[in-house]
XYZ file of N, CA, C and O in Angstrom:
272
model
N 21.715 111.206 -95.514
C 22.759 110.917 -96.652
C 24.256 111.909 -96.988
O 25.270 111.641 -96.631
N 23.200 112.759 -96.689
C 24.899 114.112 -96.221
C 25.388 113.864 -95.056
O 26.734 114.190 -95.562
N 24.812 113.570 -94.518
C 25.972 113.485 -92.566
C 26.876 112.300 -93.116
O 28.063 112.396 -92.660
N 26.410 110.994 -93.344
C 26.842 110.040 -93.627
C 28.084 110.007 -94.388
O 29.188 110.009 -94.393
N 27.468 110.790 -95.501
C 28.566 110.915 -96.499
C 29.683 112.348 -96.262
O 30.922 111.422 -96.357
N 29.096 112.519 -95.461
C 30.750 113.914 -94.995
C 31.632 113.399 -93.768
O 32.574 113.469 -93.336
N 30.623 112.422 -92.806
C 31.107 111.748 -91.799
C 32.348 110.656 -92.321
O 33.403 110.355 -91.597
N 32.203 109.973 -93.024
C 32.967 108.715 -93.774
C 34.179 109.605 -95.207
O 34.681 108.979 -95.531
N 33.973 110.667 -95.741
C 34.827 111.474 -96.319
C 34.676 111.082 -97.545
O 35.083 111.586 -98.372
N 33.523 110.434 -98.193
C 32.829 110.260 -99.573
C 32.764 111.425 -99.877
O 33.249 111.367 -101.493
N 32.719 112.641 -99.615
C 32.067 113.345 -100.498
C 32.991 114.246 -101.291
O 33.275 114.769 -102.229
N 34.437 114.131 -100.414
C 35.431 114.598 -101.134
C 36.061 113.789 -102.643
O 36.983 114.239 -103.314
N 35.525 112.335 -102.484
C 35.855 111.328 -103.582
C 34.568 111.539 -104.916
O 34.729 111.252 -105.897
N 33.612 111.659 -104.907
C 32.329 112.187 -105.208
C 32.468 113.028 -106.569
O 32.984 113.746 -106.603
N 31.779 112.448 -107.622
C 31.411 113.537 -108.998
C 30.136 114.535 -108.174
O 29.318 114.739 -107.419
N 30.432 115.489 -109.500
C 29.375 116.882 -108.866
C 28.643 116.459 -109.729
O 27.250 116.453 -108.675
N 28.457 114.817 -110.668
C 26.893 114.729 -110.596
C 26.501 113.242 -109.693
O 24.927 113.587 -109.246
N 27.259 113.060 -108.960
C 26.453 111.982 -107.252
C 26.552 112.977 -106.332
O 25.002 112.537 -106.030
N 26.872 114.051 -106.499
C 26.313 114.970 -105.400
C 25.394 115.665 -105.550
O 24.345 115.902 -104.497
N 24.978 115.752 -106.893
C 23.911 116.292 -107.181
C 22.301 115.787 -107.337
O 21.254 115.706 -106.863
N 22.930 114.389 -107.516
C 21.867 113.550 -107.275
C 21.241 112.767 -105.678
O 19.961 113.026 -105.351
N 22.609 113.280 -104.795
C 22.014 113.097 -103.410
C 21.092 114.238 -102.913
O 20.715 114.435 -102.192
N 21.464 115.726 -103.382
C 20.550 116.849 -103.220
C 18.942 116.944 -103.768
O 18.489 117.139 -102.955
N 19.100 116.508 -104.609
C 17.890 115.849 -105.200
C 16.907 114.588 -104.432
O 15.754 114.906 -104.238
N 18.052 113.841 -104.170
C 16.920 112.686 -102.897
C 17.225 113.396 -101.686
O 15.639 113.033 -100.736
N 17.366 114.486 -100.966
C 17.241 114.574 -99.796
C 15.641 115.081 -99.336
O 15.447 114.668 -98.864
N 14.853 116.011 -100.123
C 13.431 116.335 -99.914
C 12.391 115.074 -100.021
O 11.611 114.582 -99.203
N 13.199 113.759 -100.709
C 12.062 112.767 -100.850
C 11.988 111.848 -99.628
O 11.081 111.580 -99.198
N 13.190 111.924 -99.035
C 13.528 111.577 -97.781
C 12.764 112.362 -96.525
O 11.550 111.271 -95.911
N 12.503 113.326 -96.609
C 12.172 114.256 -96.076
C 10.442 114.073 -96.099
O 10.045 113.580 -95.027
N 10.159 113.872 -97.247
C 8.530 114.288 -97.561
C 8.127 112.694 -97.219
O 6.689 112.640 -96.510
N 8.732 111.753 -97.249
C 8.129 110.309 -97.402
C 7.884 110.690 -95.065
O 7.120 109.171 -95.058
N 8.495 110.659 -94.804
C 8.306 110.759 -93.231
C 7.072 111.116 -92.920
O 6.270 111.552 -91.590
N 6.696 112.171 -93.366
C 5.117 112.975 -93.436
C 3.919 112.704 -93.949
O 3.810 112.766 -94.973
N 3.144 112.173 -93.818
C 1.888 111.663 -93.953
C 1.363 112.821 -94.724
O 0.968 112.232 -96.288
N 1.024 114.222 -94.517
C 0.769 114.838 -95.480
C 1.646 115.406 -96.678
O 0.798 115.938 -97.274
N 2.780 114.580 -96.768
C 3.240 115.385 -98.236
C 3.363 114.036 -98.976
O 3.812 114.164 -100.013
N 3.161 113.164 -98.587
C 3.093 111.779 -99.486
C 1.870 112.163 -100.644
O 2.816 111.887 -101.948
N 0.782 113.022 -100.901
C 0.184 113.036 -102.269
C 0.999 114.057 -103.321
O 1.223 113.803 -104.231
N 1.701 115.002 -102.692
C 2.177 115.812 -103.004
C 3.949 114.968 -103.892
O 3.968 115.303 -105.112
N 4.444 114.234 -103.222
C 5.290 113.419 -103.245
C 5.061 112.435 -104.538
O 5.545 112.299 -105.063
N 3.880 111.934 -104.385
C 3.667 111.033 -105.732
C 3.481 111.334 -107.126
O 3.434 111.159 -107.956
N 2.870 112.871 -106.719
C 3.050 113.784 -108.068
C 3.720 113.762 -108.690
O 4.077 113.713 -109.964
N 5.179 113.994 -107.946
C 6.434 114.126 -108.640
C 7.114 112.773 -108.706
O 7.933 112.683 -109.610
N 6.873 111.446 -108.673
C 7.395 110.620 -108.995
C 6.569 109.678 -110.071
O 5.871 109.062 -110.048
N 6.886 110.051 -111.359
C 6.481 109.049 -112.878
C 7.347 108.076 -112.846
O 8.673 107.998 -112.110
N 7.114 107.122 -113.825
C 7.756 105.967 -113.681
C 9.057 106.388 -113.997
O 10.092 105.854 -113.983
N 9.392 107.415 -115.389
C 10.626 107.468 -115.755
C 11.900 108.352 -114.700
O 12.971 108.327 -114.297
N 10.778 108.964 -113.446
C 11.838 109.613 -112.952
C 12.495 108.151 -111.662
O 13.117 108.217 -111.162
N 11.160 107.527 -111.634
C 11.340 106.209 -110.430
C 12.753 105.411 -110.905
O 13.797 105.240 -110.526
N 12.500 105.683 -112.172
C 13.155 104.474 -112.986
C 14.944 104.993 -112.929
O 16.108 104.761 -112.560
N 14.829 106.326 -113.143
C 16.414 107.467 -112.839
C 16.794 106.985 -111.342
O 17.975 106.417 -111.171
N 15.983 107.661 -110.550
C 16.123 107.628 -108.974
C 16.756 105.736 -109.031
O 17.782 105.596 -108.060
N 16.213 104.975 -109.410
C 16.511 103.704 -109.051
C 18.130 103.018 -109.501
O 18.982 102.244 -108.687
N 17.970 103.517 -110.987
C 19.467 102.890 -111.700
C 20.407 103.953 -111.188
O 21.575 103.293 -110.965
N 20.237 105.079 -110.814
C 21.313 105.725 -110.152
C 21.879 105.430 -108.756
O 22.823 105.445 -108.598
N 20.760 105.356 -107.976
C 21.351 104.259 -106.549
C 21.554 103.464 -107.084
O 22.718 103.630 -105.891
N 21.916 102.664 -107.920
C 22.249 101.035 -107.966
C 24.164 101.741 -108.118
O 24.698 101.203 -107.318
N 24.446 102.708 -108.743
C 25.836 103.298 -109.487
C 26.500 103.385 -108.327
O 27.333 103.130 -108.334
N 25.652 104.509 -107.238
C 26.208 105.268 -106.606
C 25.920 103.819 -105.581
O 27.533 104.088 -104.907
N 25.439 103.007 -105.415
C 25.436 102.156 -104.434
C 26.461 100.999 -104.631
O 28.130 100.818 -103.423
N 27.158 100.778 -105.657
C 28.252 99.829 -106.536
C 29.575 100.904 -106.209
O 30.645 100.484 -105.980
N 29.625 102.049 -106.302
C 30.545 103.197 -106.286
C 31.007 102.773 -105.169
O 32.526 103.098 -104.661
N 29.877 103.263 -104.136
C 30.365 103.492 -102.881
C 31.035 101.754 -102.176
O 32.278 102.310 -101.013
N 30.607 100.963 -102.385
C 30.664 99.423 -102.147
C 32.249 99.202 -102.881
O 33.114 98.544 -101.922
N 32.555 99.697 -103.663
C 34.173 99.288 -104.204
C 34.735 100.219 -103.394
O 36.262 100.301 -103.770
N 34.771 101.874 -103.355
C 35.348 102.350 -102.323
C 35.370 102.042 -101.070
O 36.987 102.191 -100.415
N 34.721 100.577 -100.425
C 34.839 100.287 -99.128
C 36.343 99.341 -99.061
O 37.017 98.845 -100.051
């Protein structure tokens, strides 16, 4: 996401909150690719955190769509 964001110039338009969210999501992406990390990943994904991730992702998706 960071490379995509930098490649299209959106990082210059994003709020600090949006950039922080993307930074927070990066380890989840990497960890999800490797089976040995799944147990540790699942321990961090509470229902509340999952709701936050889904809702914030939806907001950023709409924001990006509006910028296109």
